[in-house]
Coordinates of C-alpha atoms and ligand atoms in Angstrom, one line a residue:
X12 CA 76.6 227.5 78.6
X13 CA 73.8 230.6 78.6
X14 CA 70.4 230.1 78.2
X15 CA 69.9 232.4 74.9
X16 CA 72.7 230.2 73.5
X17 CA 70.1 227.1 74.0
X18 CA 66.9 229.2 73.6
X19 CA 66.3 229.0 69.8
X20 CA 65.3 226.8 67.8
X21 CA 65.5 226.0 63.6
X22 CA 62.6 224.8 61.8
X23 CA 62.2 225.1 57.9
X24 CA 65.1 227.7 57.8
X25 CA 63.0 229.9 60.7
X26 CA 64.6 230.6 64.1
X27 CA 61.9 230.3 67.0
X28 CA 63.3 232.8 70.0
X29 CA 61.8 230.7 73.2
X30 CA 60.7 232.8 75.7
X31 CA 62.9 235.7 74.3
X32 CA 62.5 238.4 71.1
X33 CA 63.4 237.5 67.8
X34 CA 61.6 237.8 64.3
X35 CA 59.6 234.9 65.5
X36 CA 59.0 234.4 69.2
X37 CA 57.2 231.2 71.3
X38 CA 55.9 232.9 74.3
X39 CA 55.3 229.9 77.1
X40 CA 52.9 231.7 79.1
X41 CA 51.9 235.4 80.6
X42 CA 54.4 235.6 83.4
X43 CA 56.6 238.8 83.1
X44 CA 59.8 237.0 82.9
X45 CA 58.9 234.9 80.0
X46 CA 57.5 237.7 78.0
X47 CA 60.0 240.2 76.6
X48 CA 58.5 243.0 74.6
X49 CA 54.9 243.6 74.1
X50 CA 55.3 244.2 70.7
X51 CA 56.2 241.0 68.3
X52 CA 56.4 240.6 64.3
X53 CA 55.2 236.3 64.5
X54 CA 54.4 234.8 67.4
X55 CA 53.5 230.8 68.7
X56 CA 51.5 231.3 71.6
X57 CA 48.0 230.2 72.9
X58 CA 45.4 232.5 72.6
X59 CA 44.9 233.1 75.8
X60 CA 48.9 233.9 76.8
X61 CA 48.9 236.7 74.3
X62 CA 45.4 238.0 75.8
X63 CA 46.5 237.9 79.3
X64 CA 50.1 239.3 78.6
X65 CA 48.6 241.8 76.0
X66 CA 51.0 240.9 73.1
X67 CA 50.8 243.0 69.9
X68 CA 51.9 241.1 66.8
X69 CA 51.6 240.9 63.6
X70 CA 50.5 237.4 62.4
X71 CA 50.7 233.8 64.5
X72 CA 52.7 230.8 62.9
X73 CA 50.8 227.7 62.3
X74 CA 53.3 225.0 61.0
X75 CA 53.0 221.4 61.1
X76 CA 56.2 220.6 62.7
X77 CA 55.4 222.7 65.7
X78 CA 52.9 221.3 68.5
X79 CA 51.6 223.4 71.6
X80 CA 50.6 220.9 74.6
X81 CA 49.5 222.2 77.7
X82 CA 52.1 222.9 80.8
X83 CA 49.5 223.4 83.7
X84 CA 50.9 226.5 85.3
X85 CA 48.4 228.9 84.2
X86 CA 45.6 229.6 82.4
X87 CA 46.7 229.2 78.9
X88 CA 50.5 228.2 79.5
X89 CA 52.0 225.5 77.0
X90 CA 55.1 223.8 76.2
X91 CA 56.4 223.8 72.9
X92 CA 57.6 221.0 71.0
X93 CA 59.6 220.8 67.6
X94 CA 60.0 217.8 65.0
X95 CA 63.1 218.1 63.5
X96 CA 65.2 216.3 61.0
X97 CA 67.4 214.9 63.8
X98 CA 64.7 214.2 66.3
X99 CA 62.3 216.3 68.1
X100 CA 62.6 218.9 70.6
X101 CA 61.0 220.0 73.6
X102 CA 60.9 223.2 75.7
X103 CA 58.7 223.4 78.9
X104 CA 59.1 226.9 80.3
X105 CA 57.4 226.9 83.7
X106 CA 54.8 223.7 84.2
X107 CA 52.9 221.9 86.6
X108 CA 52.1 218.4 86.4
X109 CA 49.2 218.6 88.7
X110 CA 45.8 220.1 88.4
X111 CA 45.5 223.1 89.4
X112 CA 42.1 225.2 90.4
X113 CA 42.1 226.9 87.0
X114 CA 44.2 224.7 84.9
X115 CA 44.9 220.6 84.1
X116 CA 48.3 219.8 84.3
X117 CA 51.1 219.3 81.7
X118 CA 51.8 216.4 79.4
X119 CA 55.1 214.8 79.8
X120 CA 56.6 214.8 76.3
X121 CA 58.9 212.2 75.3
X122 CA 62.1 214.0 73.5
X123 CA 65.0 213.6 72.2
X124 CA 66.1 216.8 73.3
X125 CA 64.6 218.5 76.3
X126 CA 65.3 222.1 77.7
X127 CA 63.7 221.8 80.9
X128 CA 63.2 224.8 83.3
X129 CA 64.1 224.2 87.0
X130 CA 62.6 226.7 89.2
X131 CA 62.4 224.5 92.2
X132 CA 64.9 221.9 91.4
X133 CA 66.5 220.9 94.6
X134 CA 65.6 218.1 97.2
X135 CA 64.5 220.7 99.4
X136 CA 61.2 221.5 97.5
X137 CA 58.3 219.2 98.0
X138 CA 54.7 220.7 97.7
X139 CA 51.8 219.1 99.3
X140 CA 48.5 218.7 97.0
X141 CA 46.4 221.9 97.0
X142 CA 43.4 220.5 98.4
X143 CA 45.2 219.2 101.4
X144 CA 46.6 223.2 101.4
X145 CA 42.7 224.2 100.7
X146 CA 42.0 222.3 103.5
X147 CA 44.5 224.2 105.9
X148 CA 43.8 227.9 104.0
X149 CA 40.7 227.7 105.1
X150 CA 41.1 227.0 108.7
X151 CA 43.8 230.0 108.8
X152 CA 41.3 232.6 107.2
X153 CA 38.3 231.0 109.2
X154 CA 40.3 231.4 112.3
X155 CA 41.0 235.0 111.9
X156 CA 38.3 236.1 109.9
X157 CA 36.1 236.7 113.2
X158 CA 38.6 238.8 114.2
X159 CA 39.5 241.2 111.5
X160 CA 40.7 241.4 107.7
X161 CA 42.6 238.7 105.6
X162 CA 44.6 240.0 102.9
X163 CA 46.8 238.2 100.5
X164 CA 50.0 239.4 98.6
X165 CA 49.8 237.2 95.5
X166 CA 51.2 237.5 91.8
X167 CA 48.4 239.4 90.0
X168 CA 48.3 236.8 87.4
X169 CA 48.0 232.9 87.9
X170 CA 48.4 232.7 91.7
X171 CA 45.4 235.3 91.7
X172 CA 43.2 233.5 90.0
X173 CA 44.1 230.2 91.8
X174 CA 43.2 231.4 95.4
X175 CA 40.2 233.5 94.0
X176 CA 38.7 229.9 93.0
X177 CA 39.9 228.4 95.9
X178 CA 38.5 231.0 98.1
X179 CA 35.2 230.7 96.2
X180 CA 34.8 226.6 96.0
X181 CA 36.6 225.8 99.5
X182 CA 35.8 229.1 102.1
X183 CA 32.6 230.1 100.1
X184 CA 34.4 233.5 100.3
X185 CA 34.2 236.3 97.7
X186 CA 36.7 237.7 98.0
X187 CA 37.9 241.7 97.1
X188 CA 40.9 242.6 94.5
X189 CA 42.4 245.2 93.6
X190 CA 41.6 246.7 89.7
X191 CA 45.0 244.7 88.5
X192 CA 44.2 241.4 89.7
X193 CA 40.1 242.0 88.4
X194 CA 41.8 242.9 85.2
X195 CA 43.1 239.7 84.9
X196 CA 40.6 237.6 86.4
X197 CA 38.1 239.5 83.7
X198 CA 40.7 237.7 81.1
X199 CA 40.1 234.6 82.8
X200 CA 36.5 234.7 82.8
X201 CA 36.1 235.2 79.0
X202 CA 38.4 232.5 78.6
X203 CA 35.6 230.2 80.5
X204 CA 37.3 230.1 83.8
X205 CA 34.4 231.5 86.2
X206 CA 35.7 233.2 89.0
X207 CA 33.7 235.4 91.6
X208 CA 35.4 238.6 92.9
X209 CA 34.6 242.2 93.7
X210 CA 36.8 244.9 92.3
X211 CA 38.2 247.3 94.9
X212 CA 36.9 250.2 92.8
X213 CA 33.4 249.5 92.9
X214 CA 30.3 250.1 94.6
X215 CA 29.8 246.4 95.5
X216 CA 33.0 247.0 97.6
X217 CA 32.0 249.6 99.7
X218 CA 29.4 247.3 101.1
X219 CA 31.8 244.1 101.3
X220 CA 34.3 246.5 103.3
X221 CA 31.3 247.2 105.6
X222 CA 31.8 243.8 107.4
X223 CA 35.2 241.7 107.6
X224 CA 36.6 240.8 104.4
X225 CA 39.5 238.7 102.8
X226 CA 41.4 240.7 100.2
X227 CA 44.0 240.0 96.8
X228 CA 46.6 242.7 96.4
X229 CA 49.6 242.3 93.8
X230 CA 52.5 241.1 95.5
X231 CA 54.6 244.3 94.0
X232 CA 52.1 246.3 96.1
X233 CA 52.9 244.3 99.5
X234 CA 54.8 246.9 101.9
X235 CA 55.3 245.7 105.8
X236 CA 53.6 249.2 107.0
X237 CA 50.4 248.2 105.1
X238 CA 49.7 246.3 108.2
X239 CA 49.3 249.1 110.5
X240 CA 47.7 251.4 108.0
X241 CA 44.9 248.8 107.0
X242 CA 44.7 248.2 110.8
X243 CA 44.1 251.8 111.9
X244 CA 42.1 252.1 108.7
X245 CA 39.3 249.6 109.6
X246 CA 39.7 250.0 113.1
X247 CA 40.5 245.9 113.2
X248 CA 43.5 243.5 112.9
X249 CA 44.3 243.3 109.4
X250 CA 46.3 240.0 108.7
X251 CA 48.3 239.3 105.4
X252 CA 48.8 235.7 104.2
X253 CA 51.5 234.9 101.4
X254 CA 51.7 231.5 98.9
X255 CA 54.4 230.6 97.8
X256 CA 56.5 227.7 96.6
X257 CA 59.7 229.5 98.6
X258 CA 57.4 229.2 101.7
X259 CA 58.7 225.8 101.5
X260 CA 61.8 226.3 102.8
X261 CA 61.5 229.6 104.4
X262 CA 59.4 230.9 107.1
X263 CA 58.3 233.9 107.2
X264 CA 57.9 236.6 109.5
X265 CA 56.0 239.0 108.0
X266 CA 53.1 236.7 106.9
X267 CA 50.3 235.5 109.5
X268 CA 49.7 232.9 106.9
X269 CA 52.7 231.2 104.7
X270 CA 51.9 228.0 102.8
X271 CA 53.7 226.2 99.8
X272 CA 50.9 226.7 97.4
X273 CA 53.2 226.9 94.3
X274 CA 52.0 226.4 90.3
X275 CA 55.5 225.0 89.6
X276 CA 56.8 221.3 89.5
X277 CA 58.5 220.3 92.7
X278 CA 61.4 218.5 93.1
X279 CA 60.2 215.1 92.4
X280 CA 57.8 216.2 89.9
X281 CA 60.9 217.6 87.5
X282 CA 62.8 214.2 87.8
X283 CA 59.4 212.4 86.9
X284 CA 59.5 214.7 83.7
X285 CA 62.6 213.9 82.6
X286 CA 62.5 210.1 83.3
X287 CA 59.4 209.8 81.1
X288 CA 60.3 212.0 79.1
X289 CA 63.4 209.9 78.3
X290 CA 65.3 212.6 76.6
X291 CA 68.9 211.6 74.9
X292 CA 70.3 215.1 76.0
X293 CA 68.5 217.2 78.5
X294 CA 69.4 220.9 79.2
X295 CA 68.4 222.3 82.4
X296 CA 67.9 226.0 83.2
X297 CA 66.2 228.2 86.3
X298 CA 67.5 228.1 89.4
X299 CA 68.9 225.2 91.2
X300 CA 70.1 224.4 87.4
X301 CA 73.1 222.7 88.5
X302 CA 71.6 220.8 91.5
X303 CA 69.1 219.2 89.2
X304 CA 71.6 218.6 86.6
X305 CA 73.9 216.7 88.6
X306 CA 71.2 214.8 89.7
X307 CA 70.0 213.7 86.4
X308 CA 73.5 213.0 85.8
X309 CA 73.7 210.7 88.0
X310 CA 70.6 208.8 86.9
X311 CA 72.2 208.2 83.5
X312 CA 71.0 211.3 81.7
X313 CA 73.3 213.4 79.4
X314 CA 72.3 216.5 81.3
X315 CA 73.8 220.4 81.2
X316 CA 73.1 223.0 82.9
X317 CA 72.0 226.3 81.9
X318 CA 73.1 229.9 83.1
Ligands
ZN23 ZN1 55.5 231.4 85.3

């Protein structure tokens, strides 16, 4: 079955696209892959999603059959849920049951049907808490930060803004972005998530490159020569640190640092879902789709996965 088979939903004679275009589109949250098109004729989105991702539309549907509840993740990401004649119906996008540094995690919705998405749904994926991750981030800065530059290779938006407030409440560190990721973090600001950062661009960073510094730079912007160039640049090791939910499972050997800080349910964490979530048929998408199907299968769950 293909996702944009399962991805739509009736209500009232409407069709709600989920995640994709359509006359009327739910948008889950600001990631990239979940928004398709900047321009939209009715959207259901939180305010802040359509801020950050910079969604054009024409009017935003309120209805009474169609709840937002939060799904953690990011600032302003949300699950959607639909009461229909039959039963309601549930759509998580990308969640996180935990707290994160910028966001309180989802809300387990009970359904009768569930489309769940499984980015890290095989056995293989546990994540520890983030402030036991805190706790080891900042030992790996503190330990190199004597001796040169930190820079991280994040997503721009979301994992950003997470180690910005991390770096800020655990390391005491300020630390310098680039102009994409202080575009965003300005988003997250105004939407009364403080964060403290210095844009690249500014004259506040000249001074903060005067002395050793720990940096943000978009993950698309990461290149392995950056090393040597920042190196010779600042006349000083430069060392780059990744997180990553993948860093679970695989080292790496470009980063000095490599942790499995992830904004995404584990393993465990999508079974817990779906158990109290009790759905009567669950359809799973993402990757490891089958994997976590079969498992659910096996705990009694009409369960089918998703291409
Ligand atoms: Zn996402």
């Amino acid at each position: 079955m293909q996702f944009k088979d399962v991805a739509r939903v009736d209500v009232d004679g409407r069709t709600i696209c989920l995640d994709c275009s359509g006359e009327l589109s739910y948008i889950s949250h600001a990631h990239s892959d979940h928004v398709s098109g900047k321009k939209k004729n009715e959207v259901i989105a939180s305010d802040a999603t359509l801020h950050l991702a910079g969604v054009q539309f024409n009017s935003k549907l309120v209805h009474e059959r169609v709840k937002l509840h939060p799904a953690g993740h990011m600032l302003g990401a949300t699950q959607i849920e639909v009461q229909r004649d039959g039963g309601n119906f549930v759509y998580t996008g990308d969640f996180s049951l935990n707290d994160g540094f910028t966001y309180k995690g989802a809300h387990i919705i009970e359904a009768d049907e569930l489309l769940i998405e499984s980015t890290y749904g095989s056995p293989d994926y546990h994540f520890p808490k983030k402030e036991e991750l805190a706790e080891i981030l900042k030992k790996e800065i503190q330990s190199r930060l004597s001796f040169g530059n930190v820079v991280f290779a994040v997503y721009a938006t979301g994992k950003s803004q997470e180690l910005i407030k991390m770096l800020n409440e655990y390391c005491n560190i300020t630390p310098v972005v680039s102009p994409e990721v202080a575009r965003v973090s300005e988003i997250y600001v105004k939407h009364g998530q403080p964060l403290s950062y210095i844009n690249s661009h500014s004259d506040e960073a000249v001074e903060a490159f005067r002395e050793n510094f720990v940096g943000i730079i978009p993950k698309s912007q990461f290149r392995p020569e950056l090393r040597m160039r920042l190196t010779q640049h600042y006349h000083k090791p430069c060392y780059f640190g990744s997180l990553s939910g993948w860093n679970a499972k695989f080292p790496s050997e470009v980063f000095d640092i490599a942790l499995p800080f992830s904004d995404h349910a584990d393993f465990n964490d999508l079974v817990e879902y779906v158990d109290h979530s009790d759905p009567k048929k669950v359809y799973v998408f993402g990757a490891f789709a089958e994997t976590l199907s079969n498992v659910l299968k096996l705990r009694g769950y009409q369960s089918i996965a998703v291409k």
